[in-house]
CSV table of C-alpha atoms in Angstrom, one decimal:
chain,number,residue,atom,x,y,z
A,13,UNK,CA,0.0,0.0,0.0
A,14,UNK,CA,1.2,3.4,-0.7
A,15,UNK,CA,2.9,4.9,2.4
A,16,UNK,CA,2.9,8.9,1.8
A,17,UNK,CA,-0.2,10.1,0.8
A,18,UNK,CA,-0.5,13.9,-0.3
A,19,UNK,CA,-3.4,16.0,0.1
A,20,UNK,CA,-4.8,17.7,-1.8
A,21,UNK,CA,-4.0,16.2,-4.8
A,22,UNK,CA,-4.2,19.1,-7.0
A,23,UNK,CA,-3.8,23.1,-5.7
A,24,UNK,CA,-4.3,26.2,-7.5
A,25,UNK,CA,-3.6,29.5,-6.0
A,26,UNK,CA,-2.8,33.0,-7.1
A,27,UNK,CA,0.6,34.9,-7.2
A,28,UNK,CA,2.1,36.1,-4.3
A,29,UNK,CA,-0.1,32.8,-2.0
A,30,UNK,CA,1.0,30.8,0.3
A,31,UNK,CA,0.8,27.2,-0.5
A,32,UNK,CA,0.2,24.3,1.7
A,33,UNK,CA,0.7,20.6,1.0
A,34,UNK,CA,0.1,17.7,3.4
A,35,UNK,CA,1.5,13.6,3.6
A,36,UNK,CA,0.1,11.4,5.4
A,37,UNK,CA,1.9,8.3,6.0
A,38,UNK,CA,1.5,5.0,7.7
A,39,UNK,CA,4.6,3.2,9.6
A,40,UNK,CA,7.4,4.5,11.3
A,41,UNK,CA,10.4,6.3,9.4
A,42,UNK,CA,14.1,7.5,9.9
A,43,UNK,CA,13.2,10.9,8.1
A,44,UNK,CA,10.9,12.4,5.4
A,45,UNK,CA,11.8,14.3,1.8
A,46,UNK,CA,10.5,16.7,-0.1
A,47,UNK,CA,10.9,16.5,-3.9
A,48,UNK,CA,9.9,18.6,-6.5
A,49,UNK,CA,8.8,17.6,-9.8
A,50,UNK,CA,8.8,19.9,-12.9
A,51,UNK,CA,6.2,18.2,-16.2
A,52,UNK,CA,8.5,15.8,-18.0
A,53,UNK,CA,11.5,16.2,-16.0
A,54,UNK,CA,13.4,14.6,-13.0
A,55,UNK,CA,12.7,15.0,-9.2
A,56,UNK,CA,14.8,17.7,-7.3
A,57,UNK,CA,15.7,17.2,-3.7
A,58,UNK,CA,14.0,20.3,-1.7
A,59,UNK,CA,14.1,19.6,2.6
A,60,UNK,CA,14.5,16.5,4.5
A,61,UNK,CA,13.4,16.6,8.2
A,62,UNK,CA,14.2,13.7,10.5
A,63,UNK,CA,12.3,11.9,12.4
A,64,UNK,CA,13.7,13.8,15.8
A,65,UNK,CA,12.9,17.2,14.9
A,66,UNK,CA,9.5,19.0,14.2
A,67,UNK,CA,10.2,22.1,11.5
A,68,UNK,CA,13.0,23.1,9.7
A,69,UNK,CA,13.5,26.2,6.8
A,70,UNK,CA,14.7,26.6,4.0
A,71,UNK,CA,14.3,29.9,2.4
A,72,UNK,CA,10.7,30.3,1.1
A,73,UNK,CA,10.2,26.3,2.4
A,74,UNK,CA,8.6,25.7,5.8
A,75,UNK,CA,8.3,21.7,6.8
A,76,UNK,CA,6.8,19.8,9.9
A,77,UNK,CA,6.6,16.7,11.2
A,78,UNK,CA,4.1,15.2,14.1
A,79,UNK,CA,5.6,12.0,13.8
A,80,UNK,CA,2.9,11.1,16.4
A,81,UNK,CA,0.0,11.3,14.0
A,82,UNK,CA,2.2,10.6,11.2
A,83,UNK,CA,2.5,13.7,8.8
A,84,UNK,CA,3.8,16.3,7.4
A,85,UNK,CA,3.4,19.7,5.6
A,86,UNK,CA,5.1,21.8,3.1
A,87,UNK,CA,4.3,25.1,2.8
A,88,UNK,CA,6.1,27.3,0.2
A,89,UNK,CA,5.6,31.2,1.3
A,90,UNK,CA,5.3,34.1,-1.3
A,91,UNK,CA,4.4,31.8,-4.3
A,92,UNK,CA,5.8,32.7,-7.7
A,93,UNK,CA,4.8,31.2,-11.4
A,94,UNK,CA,8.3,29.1,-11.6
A,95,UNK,CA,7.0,27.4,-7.8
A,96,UNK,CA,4.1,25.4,-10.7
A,97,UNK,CA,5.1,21.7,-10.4
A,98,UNK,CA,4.6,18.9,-8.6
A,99,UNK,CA,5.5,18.1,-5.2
A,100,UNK,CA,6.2,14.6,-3.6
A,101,UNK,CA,6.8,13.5,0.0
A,102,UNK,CA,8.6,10.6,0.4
A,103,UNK,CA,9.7,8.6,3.5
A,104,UNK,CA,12.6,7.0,4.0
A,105,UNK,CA,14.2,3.8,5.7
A,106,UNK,CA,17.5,2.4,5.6
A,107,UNK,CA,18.8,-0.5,4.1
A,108,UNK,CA,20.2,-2.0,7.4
A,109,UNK,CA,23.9,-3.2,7.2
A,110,UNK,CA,24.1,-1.1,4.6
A,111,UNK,CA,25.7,2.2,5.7
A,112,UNK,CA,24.0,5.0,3.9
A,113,UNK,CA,21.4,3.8,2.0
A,114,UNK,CA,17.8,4.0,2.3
A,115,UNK,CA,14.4,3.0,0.6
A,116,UNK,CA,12.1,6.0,-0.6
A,117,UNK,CA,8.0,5.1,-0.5
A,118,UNK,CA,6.6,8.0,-2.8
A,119,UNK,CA,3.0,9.5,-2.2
A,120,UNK,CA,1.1,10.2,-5.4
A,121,UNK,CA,1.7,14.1,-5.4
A,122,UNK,CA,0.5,17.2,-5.2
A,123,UNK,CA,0.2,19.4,-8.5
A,124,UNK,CA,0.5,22.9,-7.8
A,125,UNK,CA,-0.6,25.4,-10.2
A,126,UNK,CA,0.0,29.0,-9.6
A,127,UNK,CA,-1.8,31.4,-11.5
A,128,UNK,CA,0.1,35.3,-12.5
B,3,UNK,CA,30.2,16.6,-10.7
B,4,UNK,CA,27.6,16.0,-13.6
B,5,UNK,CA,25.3,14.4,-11.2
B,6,UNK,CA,23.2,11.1,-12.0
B,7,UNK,CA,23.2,10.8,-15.7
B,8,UNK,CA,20.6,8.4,-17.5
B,9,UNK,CA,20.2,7.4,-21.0
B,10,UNK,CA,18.6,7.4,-23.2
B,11,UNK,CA,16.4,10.2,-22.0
B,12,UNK,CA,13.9,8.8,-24.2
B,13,UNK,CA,13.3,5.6,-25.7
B,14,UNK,CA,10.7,4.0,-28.0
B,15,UNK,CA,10.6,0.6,-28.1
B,16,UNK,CA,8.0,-1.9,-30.1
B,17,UNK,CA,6.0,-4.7,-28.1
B,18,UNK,CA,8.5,-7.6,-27.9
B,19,UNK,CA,12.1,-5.8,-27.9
B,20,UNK,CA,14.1,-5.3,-25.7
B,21,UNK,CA,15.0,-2.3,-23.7
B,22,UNK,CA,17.7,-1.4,-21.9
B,23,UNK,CA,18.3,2.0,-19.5
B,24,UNK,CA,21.5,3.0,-18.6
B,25,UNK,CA,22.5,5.1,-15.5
B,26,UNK,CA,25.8,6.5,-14.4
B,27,UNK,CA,25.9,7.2,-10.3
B,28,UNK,CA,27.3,10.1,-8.8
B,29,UNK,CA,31.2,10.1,-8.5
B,30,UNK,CA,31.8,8.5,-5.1
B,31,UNK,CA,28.2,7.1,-4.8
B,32,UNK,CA,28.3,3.3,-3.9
B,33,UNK,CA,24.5,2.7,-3.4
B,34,UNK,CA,22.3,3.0,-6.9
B,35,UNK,CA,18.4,2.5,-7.2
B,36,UNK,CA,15.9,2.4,-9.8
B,37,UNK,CA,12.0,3.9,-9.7
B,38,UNK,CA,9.6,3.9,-11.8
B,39,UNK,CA,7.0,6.5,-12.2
B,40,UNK,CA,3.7,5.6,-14.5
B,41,UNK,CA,2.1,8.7,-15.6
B,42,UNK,CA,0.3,11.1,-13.1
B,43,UNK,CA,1.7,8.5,-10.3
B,44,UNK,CA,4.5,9.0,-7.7
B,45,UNK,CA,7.5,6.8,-7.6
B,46,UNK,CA,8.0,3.5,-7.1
B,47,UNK,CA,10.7,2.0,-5.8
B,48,UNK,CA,12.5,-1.0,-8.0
B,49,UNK,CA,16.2,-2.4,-7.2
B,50,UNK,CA,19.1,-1.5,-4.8
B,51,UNK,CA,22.2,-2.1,-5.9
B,52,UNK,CA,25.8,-2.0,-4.8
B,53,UNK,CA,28.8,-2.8,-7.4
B,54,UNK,CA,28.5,-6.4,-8.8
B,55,UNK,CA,25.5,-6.7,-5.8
B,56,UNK,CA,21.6,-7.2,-6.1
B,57,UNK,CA,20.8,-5.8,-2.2
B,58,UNK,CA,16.9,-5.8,-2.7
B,59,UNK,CA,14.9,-6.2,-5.8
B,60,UNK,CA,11.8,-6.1,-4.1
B,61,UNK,CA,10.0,-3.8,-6.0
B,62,UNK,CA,11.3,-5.3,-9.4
B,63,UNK,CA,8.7,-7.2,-11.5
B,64,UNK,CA,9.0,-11.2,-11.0
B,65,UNK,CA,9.5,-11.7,-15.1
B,66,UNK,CA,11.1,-9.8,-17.7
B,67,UNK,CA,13.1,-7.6,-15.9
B,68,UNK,CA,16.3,-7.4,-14.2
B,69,UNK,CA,18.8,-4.9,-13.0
B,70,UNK,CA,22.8,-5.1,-12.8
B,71,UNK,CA,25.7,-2.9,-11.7
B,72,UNK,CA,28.9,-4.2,-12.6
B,73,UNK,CA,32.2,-3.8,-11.9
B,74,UNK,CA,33.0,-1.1,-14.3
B,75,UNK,CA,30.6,0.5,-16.0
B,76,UNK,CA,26.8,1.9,-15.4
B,77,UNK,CA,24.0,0.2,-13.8
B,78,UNK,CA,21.9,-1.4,-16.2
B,79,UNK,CA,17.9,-2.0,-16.1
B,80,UNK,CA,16.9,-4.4,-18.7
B,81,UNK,CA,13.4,-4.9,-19.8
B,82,UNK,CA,12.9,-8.1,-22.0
B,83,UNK,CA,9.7,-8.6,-24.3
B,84,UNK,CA,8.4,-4.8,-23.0
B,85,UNK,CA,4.6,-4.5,-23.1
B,86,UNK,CA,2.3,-1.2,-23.2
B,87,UNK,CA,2.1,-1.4,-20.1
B,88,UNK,CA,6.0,-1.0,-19.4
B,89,UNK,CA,5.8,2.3,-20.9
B,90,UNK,CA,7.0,4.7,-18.1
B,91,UNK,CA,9.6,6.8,-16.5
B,92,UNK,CA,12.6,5.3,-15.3
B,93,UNK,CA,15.1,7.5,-12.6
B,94,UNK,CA,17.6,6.3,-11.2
B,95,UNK,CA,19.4,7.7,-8.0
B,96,UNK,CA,22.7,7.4,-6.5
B,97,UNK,CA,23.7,8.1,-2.7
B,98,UNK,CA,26.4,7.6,-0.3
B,99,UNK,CA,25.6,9.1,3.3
B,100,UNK,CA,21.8,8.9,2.5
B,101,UNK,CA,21.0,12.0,0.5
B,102,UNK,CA,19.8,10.8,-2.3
B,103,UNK,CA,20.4,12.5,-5.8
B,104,UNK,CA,18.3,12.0,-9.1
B,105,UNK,CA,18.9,11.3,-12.3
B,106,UNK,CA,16.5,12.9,-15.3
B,107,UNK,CA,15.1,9.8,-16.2
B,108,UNK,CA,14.5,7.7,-19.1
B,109,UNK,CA,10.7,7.9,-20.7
B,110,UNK,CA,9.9,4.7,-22.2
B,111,UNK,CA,7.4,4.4,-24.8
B,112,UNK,CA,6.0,0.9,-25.8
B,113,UNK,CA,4.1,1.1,-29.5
């Protein structure tokens, strides 16, 4: 079954908006990505929280974790045209005895649209 | 560093060929995977590999497909007899102290 689940699944907002996305996910985790996903092109890496800490920044990127009810959210502040993708959460495990390698579960995605 | 590089970026493929993906990890990356992501669908997770190692294929189809990263060279994901249904994007990643890093993918297109 599909571990992180984003809602909503599709978000349009105007210029200038703040945008929230949420994942839901199911079993525990060492920590939790954030990927963004342009049409037609590769993911790029945008925050990674662990599973010890609660928020963490990264310029126009705020992310939380309640590991406790399992979720997180992305918001991006001050939206701009070039922020229109989509966005993925995906948790991560590791591979154990293997030092520095872990297992990414992808949600489905949140497409964010936003509108000049 | 050029990052992850994949190729082809795209390939078209009739039912019944073969197709193979090639992906070249990160300088100093030891750990390579494979996802696949069918259209308007997250990521799924495939094959881990390690040089010359199969760590866990979970993910990987049980016929038709297999993965391999030897020695020298890139990793390789093979796709024998491809089907309409095979018709997807492939990324690979590489990582070493678990940050992952993503390759551009290969689009496959079964006709």
């Amino acid at each position: 079954s599909q571990q992180g689940e984003e809602d909503p699944q599709a978000l349009s907002i105007q210029e200038g908006e703040n945008a929230t996305m949420n994942c839901s996910y199911k079993t525990s985790i060492n920590n939790l990505q954030w990927y963004r996903q342009n049409s037609g092109r590769g993911l790029v890496h945008l925050i990674l929280i662990r599973s010890n800490e609660r928020e963490k920044h990264s310029g126009r990127l705020r992310v939380t974790l309640d590991t406790s009810k399992k979720s997180s959210s992305l918001l991006i502040t001050a939206s701009r045209a070039a922020d229109t993708a989509s966005y993925f959460c995906a948790t991560a495990n590791p591979f154990f005895g293997f030092q520095g390698a872990q297992k990414l579960v992808f949600g489905q995605g949140t497409r964010l649209t936003i509108n000049p | 560093n050029a990052g992850v590089m994949q190729n082809p970026r795209h390939l078209v493929r009739r039912r019944g060929q073969e197709a193979r993906l090639r992906c070249s990890p990160m300088k100093g990356h030891s750990h390579v995977y494979w996802y696949r992501q069918l259209p308007e669908e997250g990521l799924k997770f495939m094959v881990y590999l390690q040089k010359e190692n199969i760590i866990d294929e979970s993910g990987m189809p049980k016929e038709r497909f297999s993965a391999e990263f030897p020695k020298e060279g890139p990793s390789i994901l093979r796709i024998q007899q491809v089907v309409r249904g095979d018709s997807a994007a492939y990324f690979c990643a590489s990582s070493r102290n678990y940050g992952y890093t993503f390759g551009s993918g290969t689009r496959l297109t079964v006709v």
